[in-house]
XYZ file of N, CA and C in Angstrom:
564
model
N 199.601 -38.122 -228.491
C 199.883 -38.766 -227.261
C 198.649 -39.526 -226.768
N 197.515 -38.965 -227.016
C 196.301 -39.630 -226.613
C 196.161 -40.925 -227.417
N 196.611 -40.884 -228.668
C 196.522 -42.069 -229.489
C 197.380 -43.178 -228.917
N 198.473 -42.870 -228.338
C 199.343 -43.892 -227.769
C 198.767 -44.435 -226.454
N 198.062 -43.628 -225.698
C 197.500 -44.074 -224.417
C 196.367 -45.076 -224.638
N 195.581 -44.917 -225.669
C 194.455 -45.804 -225.914
C 194.956 -47.219 -226.196
N 195.931 -47.402 -227.137
C 196.373 -48.766 -227.370
C 197.037 -49.388 -226.139
N 197.784 -48.621 -225.358
C 198.428 -49.171 -224.159
C 197.363 -49.552 -223.133
N 196.369 -48.720 -222.951
C 195.294 -49.016 -222.006
C 194.483 -50.214 -222.485
N 194.247 -50.261 -223.812
C 193.494 -51.361 -224.371
C 194.256 -52.669 -224.207
N 195.567 -52.632 -224.458
C 196.403 -53.836 -224.281
C 196.412 -54.275 -222.825
N 196.494 -53.338 -221.914
C 196.504 -53.673 -220.488
C 195.166 -54.303 -220.079
N 194.046 -53.766 -220.610
C 192.728 -54.295 -220.279
C 192.560 -55.709 -220.864
N 193.008 -55.915 -222.096
C 192.899 -57.221 -222.724
C 193.745 -58.240 -221.985
N 194.976 -57.857 -221.631
C 195.878 -58.745 -220.896
C 195.280 -59.112 -219.529
N 194.715 -58.141 -218.833
C 194.080 -58.394 -217.540
C 192.891 -59.342 -217.719
N 192.107 -59.132 -218.763
C 190.968 -59.996 -219.044
C 191.400 -61.425 -219.328
N 192.473 -61.586 -220.111
C 192.967 -62.931 -220.425
C 193.442 -63.632 -219.154
N 194.158 -62.924 -218.297
C 194.640 -63.515 -217.035
C 193.473 -63.892 -216.119
N 192.447 -63.050 -216.087
C 191.278 -63.355 -215.236
C 190.532 -64.572 -215.768
N 190.354 -64.649 -217.074
C 189.658 -65.792 -217.664
C 190.464 -67.067 -217.425
N 191.768 -67.000 -217.613
C 192.625 -68.170 -217.390
C 192.593 -68.621 -215.937
N 192.636 -67.670 -215.005
C 192.583 -68.016 -213.575
C 191.245 -68.609 -213.200
N 190.172 -68.035 -213.747
C 188.837 -68.558 -213.477
C 188.679 -69.958 -214.067
N 189.165 -70.156 -215.257
C 189.077 -71.466 -215.901
C 189.843 -72.517 -215.096
N 191.053 -72.144 -214.647
C 191.809 -73.121 -213.865
C 191.144 -73.377 -212.516
N 190.453 -72.391 -211.937
C 189.732 -72.594 -210.682
C 188.603 -73.608 -210.875
N 187.855 -73.468 -211.968
C 186.732 -74.367 -212.226
C 187.169 -75.725 -212.766
N 188.360 -75.858 -213.303
C 188.788 -77.128 -213.864
C 189.602 -77.965 -212.864
N 190.012 -77.407 -211.762
C 190.791 -78.137 -210.774
C 189.843 -78.825 -209.785
N 190.022 -80.114 -209.562
C 189.189 -80.844 -208.613
C 189.954 -82.067 -208.127
N 189.463 -82.648 -207.042
C 189.999 -83.916 -206.559
C 188.809 -84.789 -206.185
N 189.030 -86.088 -206.153
C 187.963 -87.038 -205.877
C 188.302 -87.818 -204.620
N 187.369 -87.862 -203.684
C 187.558 -88.621 -202.447
C 186.374 -89.559 -202.287
N 186.646 -90.859 -202.235
C 185.576 -91.829 -202.046
C 185.382 -92.056 -200.558
N 184.157 -91.902 -200.087
C 183.815 -92.146 -198.690
C 182.996 -93.420 -198.615
N 183.487 -94.366 -197.816
C 182.800 -95.632 -197.651
C 181.993 -95.600 -196.368
N 180.732 -95.897 -196.479
C 179.854 -95.926 -195.316
C 179.143 -97.281 -195.311
N 179.050 -97.882 -194.137
C 178.357 -99.165 -194.032
C 177.527 -99.186 -192.759
N 176.536 -100.026 -192.767
C 175.689 -100.206 -191.600
C 176.274 -101.343 -190.771
N 176.363 -101.162 -189.466
C 176.888 -102.217 -188.602
C 175.960 -103.414 -188.568
N 176.533 -104.575 -188.284
C 175.746 -105.809 -188.228
C 175.764 -106.366 -186.807
N 174.716 -107.051 -186.476
C 174.618 -107.749 -185.206
C 174.607 -109.234 -185.549
N 175.774 -109.861 -185.496
C 175.890 -111.250 -185.931
C 176.576 -112.079 -184.854
N 175.828 -113.006 -184.267
C 176.357 -113.876 -183.218
C 176.035 -115.320 -183.575
N 176.751 -116.234 -182.950
C 176.425 -117.652 -183.149
C 176.887 -118.472 -181.944
N 176.308 -119.676 -181.830
C 176.624 -120.592 -180.735
C 177.864 -121.388 -181.105
N 178.746 -121.547 -180.146
C 179.892 -122.438 -180.305
C 179.839 -123.448 -179.171
N 180.350 -124.651 -179.431
C 180.339 -125.670 -178.392
C 181.498 -126.636 -178.567
N 181.838 -127.244 -177.467
C 182.813 -128.332 -177.469
C 182.096 -129.532 -176.854
N 181.856 -130.560 -177.676
C 181.123 -131.736 -177.230
C 181.774 -132.969 -177.848
N 182.712 -133.582 -177.110
C 183.353 -134.793 -177.639
C 182.340 -135.928 -177.790
N 182.621 -136.833 -178.699
C 181.744 -137.991 -178.928
C 181.559 -138.757 -177.611
N 180.319 -138.855 -177.122
C 180.099 -139.537 -175.842
C 180.157 -141.052 -175.978
N 180.544 -141.687 -174.914
C 180.521 -143.156 -174.886
C 179.142 -143.600 -174.384
N 178.667 -144.760 -174.811
C 177.352 -145.239 -174.360
C 177.340 -145.410 -172.834
N 176.229 -145.054 -172.197
C 176.173 -145.137 -170.742
C 176.072 -146.555 -170.200
N 175.658 -147.482 -171.035
C 175.485 -148.853 -170.537
C 174.348 -148.905 -169.545
N 174.561 -149.625 -168.438
C 173.526 -149.747 -167.412
C 173.786 -148.848 -166.212
N 174.658 -147.875 -166.370
C 174.963 -146.972 -165.257
C 173.743 -146.131 -164.914
N 173.524 -145.985 -163.621
C 172.389 -145.204 -163.139
C 172.629 -143.707 -163.314
N 173.885 -143.276 -163.191
C 174.236 -141.850 -163.259
C 175.446 -141.707 -164.180
N 175.355 -140.822 -165.196
C 176.437 -140.629 -166.152
C 176.657 -139.140 -166.374
N 177.933 -138.724 -166.456
C 178.270 -137.330 -166.763
C 178.955 -137.247 -168.115
N 178.674 -136.135 -168.835
C 179.266 -135.903 -170.145
C 179.798 -134.471 -170.211
N 180.974 -134.270 -170.793
C 181.457 -132.895 -170.979
C 180.757 -132.242 -172.170
N 180.365 -130.997 -172.016
C 179.758 -130.222 -173.107
C 179.832 -128.754 -172.711
N 180.636 -127.988 -173.436
C 180.741 -126.548 -173.186
C 179.982 -125.805 -174.274
N 179.187 -124.832 -173.859
C 178.397 -124.031 -174.789
C 178.622 -122.557 -174.481
N 178.950 -121.767 -175.525
C 179.129 -120.330 -175.375
C 178.673 -119.643 -176.650
N 178.606 -118.301 -176.617
C 178.157 -117.506 -177.765
C 179.276 -116.554 -178.150
N 179.446 -116.350 -179.459
C 180.489 -115.450 -179.965
C 179.865 -114.359 -180.824
N 180.343 -113.122 -180.618
C 179.993 -112.001 -181.488
C 180.947 -112.088 -182.671
N 180.489 -112.649 -183.752
C 181.315 -112.985 -184.904
C 181.942 -111.752 -185.521
N 183.216 -111.867 -185.880
C 183.861 -110.785 -186.618
C 183.306 -110.761 -188.028
N 182.993 -109.587 -188.493
C 182.512 -109.445 -189.869
C 183.687 -109.642 -190.822
N 183.399 -109.643 -192.118
C 184.460 -109.815 -193.116
C 185.529 -108.741 -192.948
N 185.110 -107.565 -192.548
C 186.049 -106.491 -192.268
C 185.836 -106.052 -190.830
N 186.924 -105.868 -190.110
C 186.814 -105.468 -188.709
C 186.111 -104.121 -188.587
N 185.387 -103.968 -187.504
C 184.739 -102.702 -187.213
C 183.297 -102.610 -187.676
N 182.747 -103.651 -188.271
C 181.378 -103.576 -188.770
C 180.383 -104.318 -187.890
N 180.833 -105.110 -186.933
C 179.906 -105.751 -185.998
C 179.694 -104.836 -184.807
N 178.456 -104.719 -184.383
C 178.127 -103.855 -183.260
C 178.300 -104.614 -181.946
N 178.472 -103.875 -180.867
C 178.469 -104.477 -179.531
C 177.052 -104.993 -179.276
N 176.938 -106.133 -178.583
C 175.601 -106.691 -178.384
C 175.500 -107.449 -177.065
N 174.261 -107.594 -176.606
C 173.917 -108.428 -175.462
C 173.323 -109.725 -176.008
N 173.569 -110.840 -175.320
C 173.038 -112.123 -175.778
C 172.237 -112.800 -174.674
N 171.366 -113.701 -175.117
C 170.617 -114.551 -174.200
C 170.491 -115.924 -174.843
N 170.343 -116.952 -173.993
C 170.317 -118.334 -174.458
C 169.197 -119.081 -173.736
N 168.498 -119.931 -174.486
C 167.544 -120.846 -173.858
C 168.027 -122.275 -174.101
N 167.765 -123.133 -173.146
C 168.159 -124.544 -173.235
C 166.893 -125.378 -173.076
N 166.684 -126.297 -174.026
C 165.536 -127.189 -173.951
C 165.972 -128.584 -174.385
N 165.083 -129.529 -174.247
C 165.393 -130.928 -174.544
C 164.399 -131.463 -175.563
N 164.866 -132.344 -176.412
C 164.011 -132.885 -177.465
C 162.975 -133.870 -176.929
N 163.112 -134.261 -175.680
C 162.200 -135.232 -175.100
C 161.870 -134.797 -173.676
N 160.592 -134.661 -173.381
C 160.168 -134.205 -172.062
C 160.612 -135.158 -170.955
N 160.550 -136.448 -171.201
C 160.890 -137.425 -170.167
C 162.367 -137.369 -169.807
N 163.234 -137.204 -170.797
C 164.675 -137.136 -170.510
C 165.000 -135.846 -169.752
N 164.223 -134.811 -169.983
C 164.478 -133.532 -169.310
C 164.406 -133.675 -167.793
N 163.593 -134.606 -167.310
C 163.506 -134.811 -165.863
C 164.777 -135.409 -165.287
N 165.556 -136.117 -166.115
C 166.767 -136.766 -165.633
C 168.056 -136.038 -165.953
N 167.987 -134.949 -166.732
C 169.203 -134.214 -167.131
C 169.436 -133.040 -166.201
N 170.692 -132.875 -165.781
C 171.116 -131.732 -164.979
C 172.327 -131.108 -165.648
N 172.313 -129.783 -165.795
C 173.467 -129.084 -166.358
C 174.548 -128.974 -165.290
N 175.791 -129.244 -165.681
C 176.929 -129.206 -164.761
C 177.763 -127.965 -165.059
N 178.308 -127.372 -164.028
C 179.180 -126.203 -164.193
C 178.444 -124.986 -164.706
N 177.189 -124.843 -164.328
C 176.380 -123.717 -164.768
C 176.975 -122.417 -164.222
N 177.307 -121.480 -165.104
C 177.931 -120.204 -164.721
C 176.838 -119.236 -164.268
N 176.713 -119.070 -162.954
C 175.707 -118.144 -162.422
C 176.318 -116.798 -162.047
N 177.609 -116.630 -162.291
C 178.267 -115.344 -162.040
C 178.073 -114.415 -163.233
N 178.340 -114.909 -164.440
C 178.257 -114.090 -165.654
C 176.906 -114.195 -166.361
N 176.155 -115.238 -166.058
C 174.842 -115.462 -166.667
C 173.761 -115.334 -165.600
N 172.611 -114.809 -165.983
C 171.478 -114.653 -165.068
C 170.261 -115.342 -165.674
N 169.692 -116.301 -164.933
C 168.514 -117.018 -165.420
C 167.249 -116.244 -165.070
N 166.340 -116.125 -166.043
C 165.051 -115.487 -165.830
C 163.984 -116.567 -165.942
N 163.381 -116.923 -164.815
C 162.392 -118.010 -164.811
C 161.097 -117.628 -165.524
N 160.839 -116.341 -165.725
C 159.614 -115.915 -166.399
C 159.631 -116.242 -167.894
N 160.799 -116.069 -168.533
C 160.860 -116.338 -169.974
C 161.750 -117.532 -170.324
N 162.462 -118.094 -169.352
C 163.270 -119.285 -169.583
C 164.610 -119.041 -170.250
N 165.081 -117.802 -170.264
C 166.367 -117.475 -170.895
C 167.452 -117.231 -169.849
N 168.673 -117.557 -170.246
C 169.872 -117.173 -169.507
C 170.424 -115.935 -170.194
N 170.587 -114.838 -169.453
C 171.076 -113.571 -170.005
C 172.538 -113.377 -169.630
N 173.355 -113.058 -170.628
C 174.753 -112.738 -170.346
C 174.780 -111.289 -169.880
N 175.407 -111.035 -168.734
C 175.289 -109.738 -168.080
C 176.077 -108.615 -168.751
N 177.162 -108.917 -169.441
C 177.960 -107.866 -170.082
C 177.851 -107.975 -171.597
N 178.041 -106.841 -172.271
C 177.928 -106.868 -173.731
C 179.212 -107.419 -174.340
N 179.079 -107.918 -175.546
C 180.202 -108.476 -176.286
C 180.632 -107.515 -177.379
N 181.909 -107.240 -177.433
C 182.464 -106.471 -178.546
C 182.714 -107.427 -179.706
N 182.980 -106.874 -180.867
C 183.256 -107.689 -182.049
C 184.398 -108.659 -181.777
N 184.162 -109.930 -182.068
C 185.178 -110.964 -181.887
C 185.210 -111.573 -180.496
N 184.488 -111.017 -179.530
C 184.493 -111.546 -178.169
C 183.476 -112.673 -178.008
N 183.723 -113.511 -176.997
C 182.816 -114.620 -176.665
C 182.382 -114.519 -175.214
N 181.251 -115.140 -174.921
C 180.796 -115.245 -173.537
C 181.630 -116.322 -172.839
N 181.496 -116.398 -171.550
C 182.033 -117.548 -170.833
C 181.088 -118.712 -171.121
N 181.537 -119.956 -170.972
C 180.596 -121.070 -171.206
C 179.414 -120.993 -170.248
N 178.221 -121.184 -170.783
C 177.021 -121.208 -169.945
C 177.076 -122.399 -169.007
N 177.500 -123.542 -169.525
C 177.691 -124.732 -168.696
C 178.840 -125.532 -169.292
N 179.390 -126.465 -168.504
C 180.558 -127.230 -168.950
C 180.254 -128.713 -169.156
N 179.034 -129.124 -168.890
C 178.662 -130.523 -169.083
C 177.236 -130.770 -168.629
N 176.841 -132.030 -168.681
C 175.521 -132.404 -168.191
C 175.590 -133.830 -167.655
N 174.628 -134.155 -166.809
C 174.545 -135.511 -166.268
C 173.147 -136.068 -166.540
N 173.085 -137.376 -166.591
C 171.796 -138.056 -166.750
C 171.630 -138.993 -165.563
N 170.565 -138.786 -164.813
C 170.218 -139.640 -163.684
C 169.023 -140.488 -164.111
N 169.284 -141.736 -164.453
C 168.230 -142.628 -164.961
C 167.142 -142.872 -163.926
N 167.471 -142.719 -162.656
C 166.494 -142.924 -161.594
C 165.373 -141.889 -161.609
N 165.590 -140.743 -162.254
C 164.577 -139.688 -162.318
C 163.660 -139.817 -163.531
N 163.954 -140.767 -164.406
C 163.167 -140.955 -165.623
C 162.207 -142.119 -165.414
N 160.967 -141.945 -165.800
C 159.951 -142.987 -165.676
C 160.420 -144.237 -166.427
N 160.415 -145.389 -165.764
C 160.919 -146.628 -166.372
C 160.132 -147.030 -167.610
N 158.886 -146.604 -167.708
C 158.076 -146.889 -168.886
C 158.712 -146.290 -170.145
N 159.340 -145.113 -169.995
C 159.912 -144.408 -171.148
C 161.414 -144.620 -171.287
N 162.060 -145.121 -170.276
C 163.519 -145.247 -170.275
C 164.043 -146.073 -171.446
N 163.413 -147.194 -171.731
C 163.869 -148.040 -172.835
C 163.480 -147.487 -174.204
N 162.532 -146.572 -174.254
C 162.081 -146.010 -175.524
C 162.919 -144.818 -175.983
N 163.727 -144.288 -175.090
C 164.559 -143.134 -175.441
C 165.924 -143.643 -175.874
N 166.150 -143.663 -177.177
C 167.449 -144.144 -177.670
C 168.442 -142.993 -177.790
N 167.950 -141.817 -178.071
C 168.798 -140.628 -178.129
C 167.941 -139.403 -177.873
N 168.605 -138.308 -177.551
C 167.888 -137.056 -177.323
C 168.826 -135.905 -177.667
N 168.262 -134.713 -177.731
C 169.031 -133.515 -178.060
C 168.889 -132.496 -176.944
N 169.993 -131.825 -176.663
C 169.936 -130.621 -175.842
C 169.938 -129.477 -176.842
N 168.814 -128.803 -176.954
C 168.670 -127.720 -177.923
C 169.054 -126.399 -177.275
N 170.012 -125.726 -177.893
C 170.485 -124.433 -177.399
C 170.126 -123.388 -178.447
N 169.408 -122.372 -178.031
C 168.954 -121.303 -178.918
C 169.474 -119.988 -178.370
N 170.025 -119.130 -179.246
C 170.531 -117.846 -178.772
C 169.977 -116.699 -179.587
N 169.868 -115.552 -178.941
C 169.444 -114.309 -179.582
C 170.370 -113.197 -179.101
N 170.429 -112.129 -179.881
C 171.238 -110.982 -179.475
C 170.549 -109.692 -179.873
N 170.861 -108.637 -179.131
C 170.378 -107.295 -179.453
C 171.558 -106.339 -179.363
N 171.473 -105.267 -180.137
C 172.536 -104.267 -180.126
C 172.627 -103.607 -178.752
N 173.853 -103.464 -178.255
C 174.061 -102.854 -176.943
C 173.789 -101.356 -176.993
N 174.168 -100.718 -178.096
C 173.914 -99.286 -178.255
C 174.367 -98.481 -177.059
N 173.503 -97.610 -176.596
C 173.812 -96.741 -175.454
C 173.220 -97.269 -174.146
N 172.756 -98.517 -174.152
C 172.130 -99.069 -172.952
C 173.186 -99.354 -171.895
N 172.826 -99.134 -170.641
C 173.786 -99.274 -169.548
C 173.895 -100.702 -169.019
N 172.886 -101.534 -169.272
C 172.941 -102.928 -168.822
C 172.074 -103.803 -169.721
N 172.212 -105.114 -169.536
C 171.496 -106.060 -170.393
C 169.988 -105.969 -170.220
N 169.516 -105.717 -168.993
C 168.075 -105.670 -168.746
C 167.417 -104.516 -169.491
N 168.059 -103.363 -169.467
C 167.516 -102.197 -170.159
C 167.470 -102.439 -171.666
N 168.528 -103.021 -172.201
C 168.582 -103.291 -173.645
C 167.481 -104.268 -174.053
N 167.357 -105.377 -173.342
C 166.347 -106.368 -173.708
C 164.942 -105.826 -173.507
N 164.700 -105.071 -172.437
C 163.376 -104.490 -172.222
C 162.982 -103.546 -173.357
N 163.967 -102.783 -173.845
C 163.698 -101.848 -174.951
C 163.290 -102.609 -176.216
N 164.035 -103.652 -176.561
C 163.763 -104.378 -177.801
C 162.560 -105.310 -177.713
N 162.211 -105.743 -176.505
C 161.082 -106.662 -176.364
C 159.748 -105.943 -176.152
N 159.811 -104.645 -175.817
C 158.582 -103.891 -175.595
C 158.022 -103.435 -176.924
N 156.707 -103.547 -177.093
C 156.120 -103.054 -178.349
C 156.183 -101.526 -178.406
N 156.288 -101.013 -179.600
C 156.341 -99.573 -179.796
C 154.942 -99.031 -179.602
N 154.820 -98.002 -178.764
C 153.502 -97.407 -178.525
C 153.287 -96.269 -179.503
N 152.041 -96.063 -179.860
C 151.698 -95.026 -180.824
C 151.130 -93.850 -180.114
């Protein structure tokens, strides 16, 4: 009888071992693959404008021209990759003499704030991806009476140069805090 118990016990032990090895093997051989895509957000903005071809002023002393200028937080190739940002714009002229006779028309002083210390117009609210600012201005005028007559005939054309910059809005509560953070040098 003892002889019969040994083979039965041995068979039971071998069978248990085979099941354990098979279960362990299937545990280690089973897997799934999940690809996680991670990207860094971008801060990408650009100037947009509407400026129809102007007609020559002729001998008019005062002339107005339509010109709308605004900034857009450009949508990236895939939505969700552009960060919220604050923008600022500077306006300059290619000729100092013409600058004395040019006046911006429809200047938006509700949404934009001019800083005379650095010469920039700051947009007060941040832009989300795909959003645009309101136009900074809607046109300009040229008053020939304000330009020195010595230079008036020498100016055949000029440029209104618009330059824009942006910074990530991040956790900043307003545009001033954001710009102060990015413009201040890092202290050691």
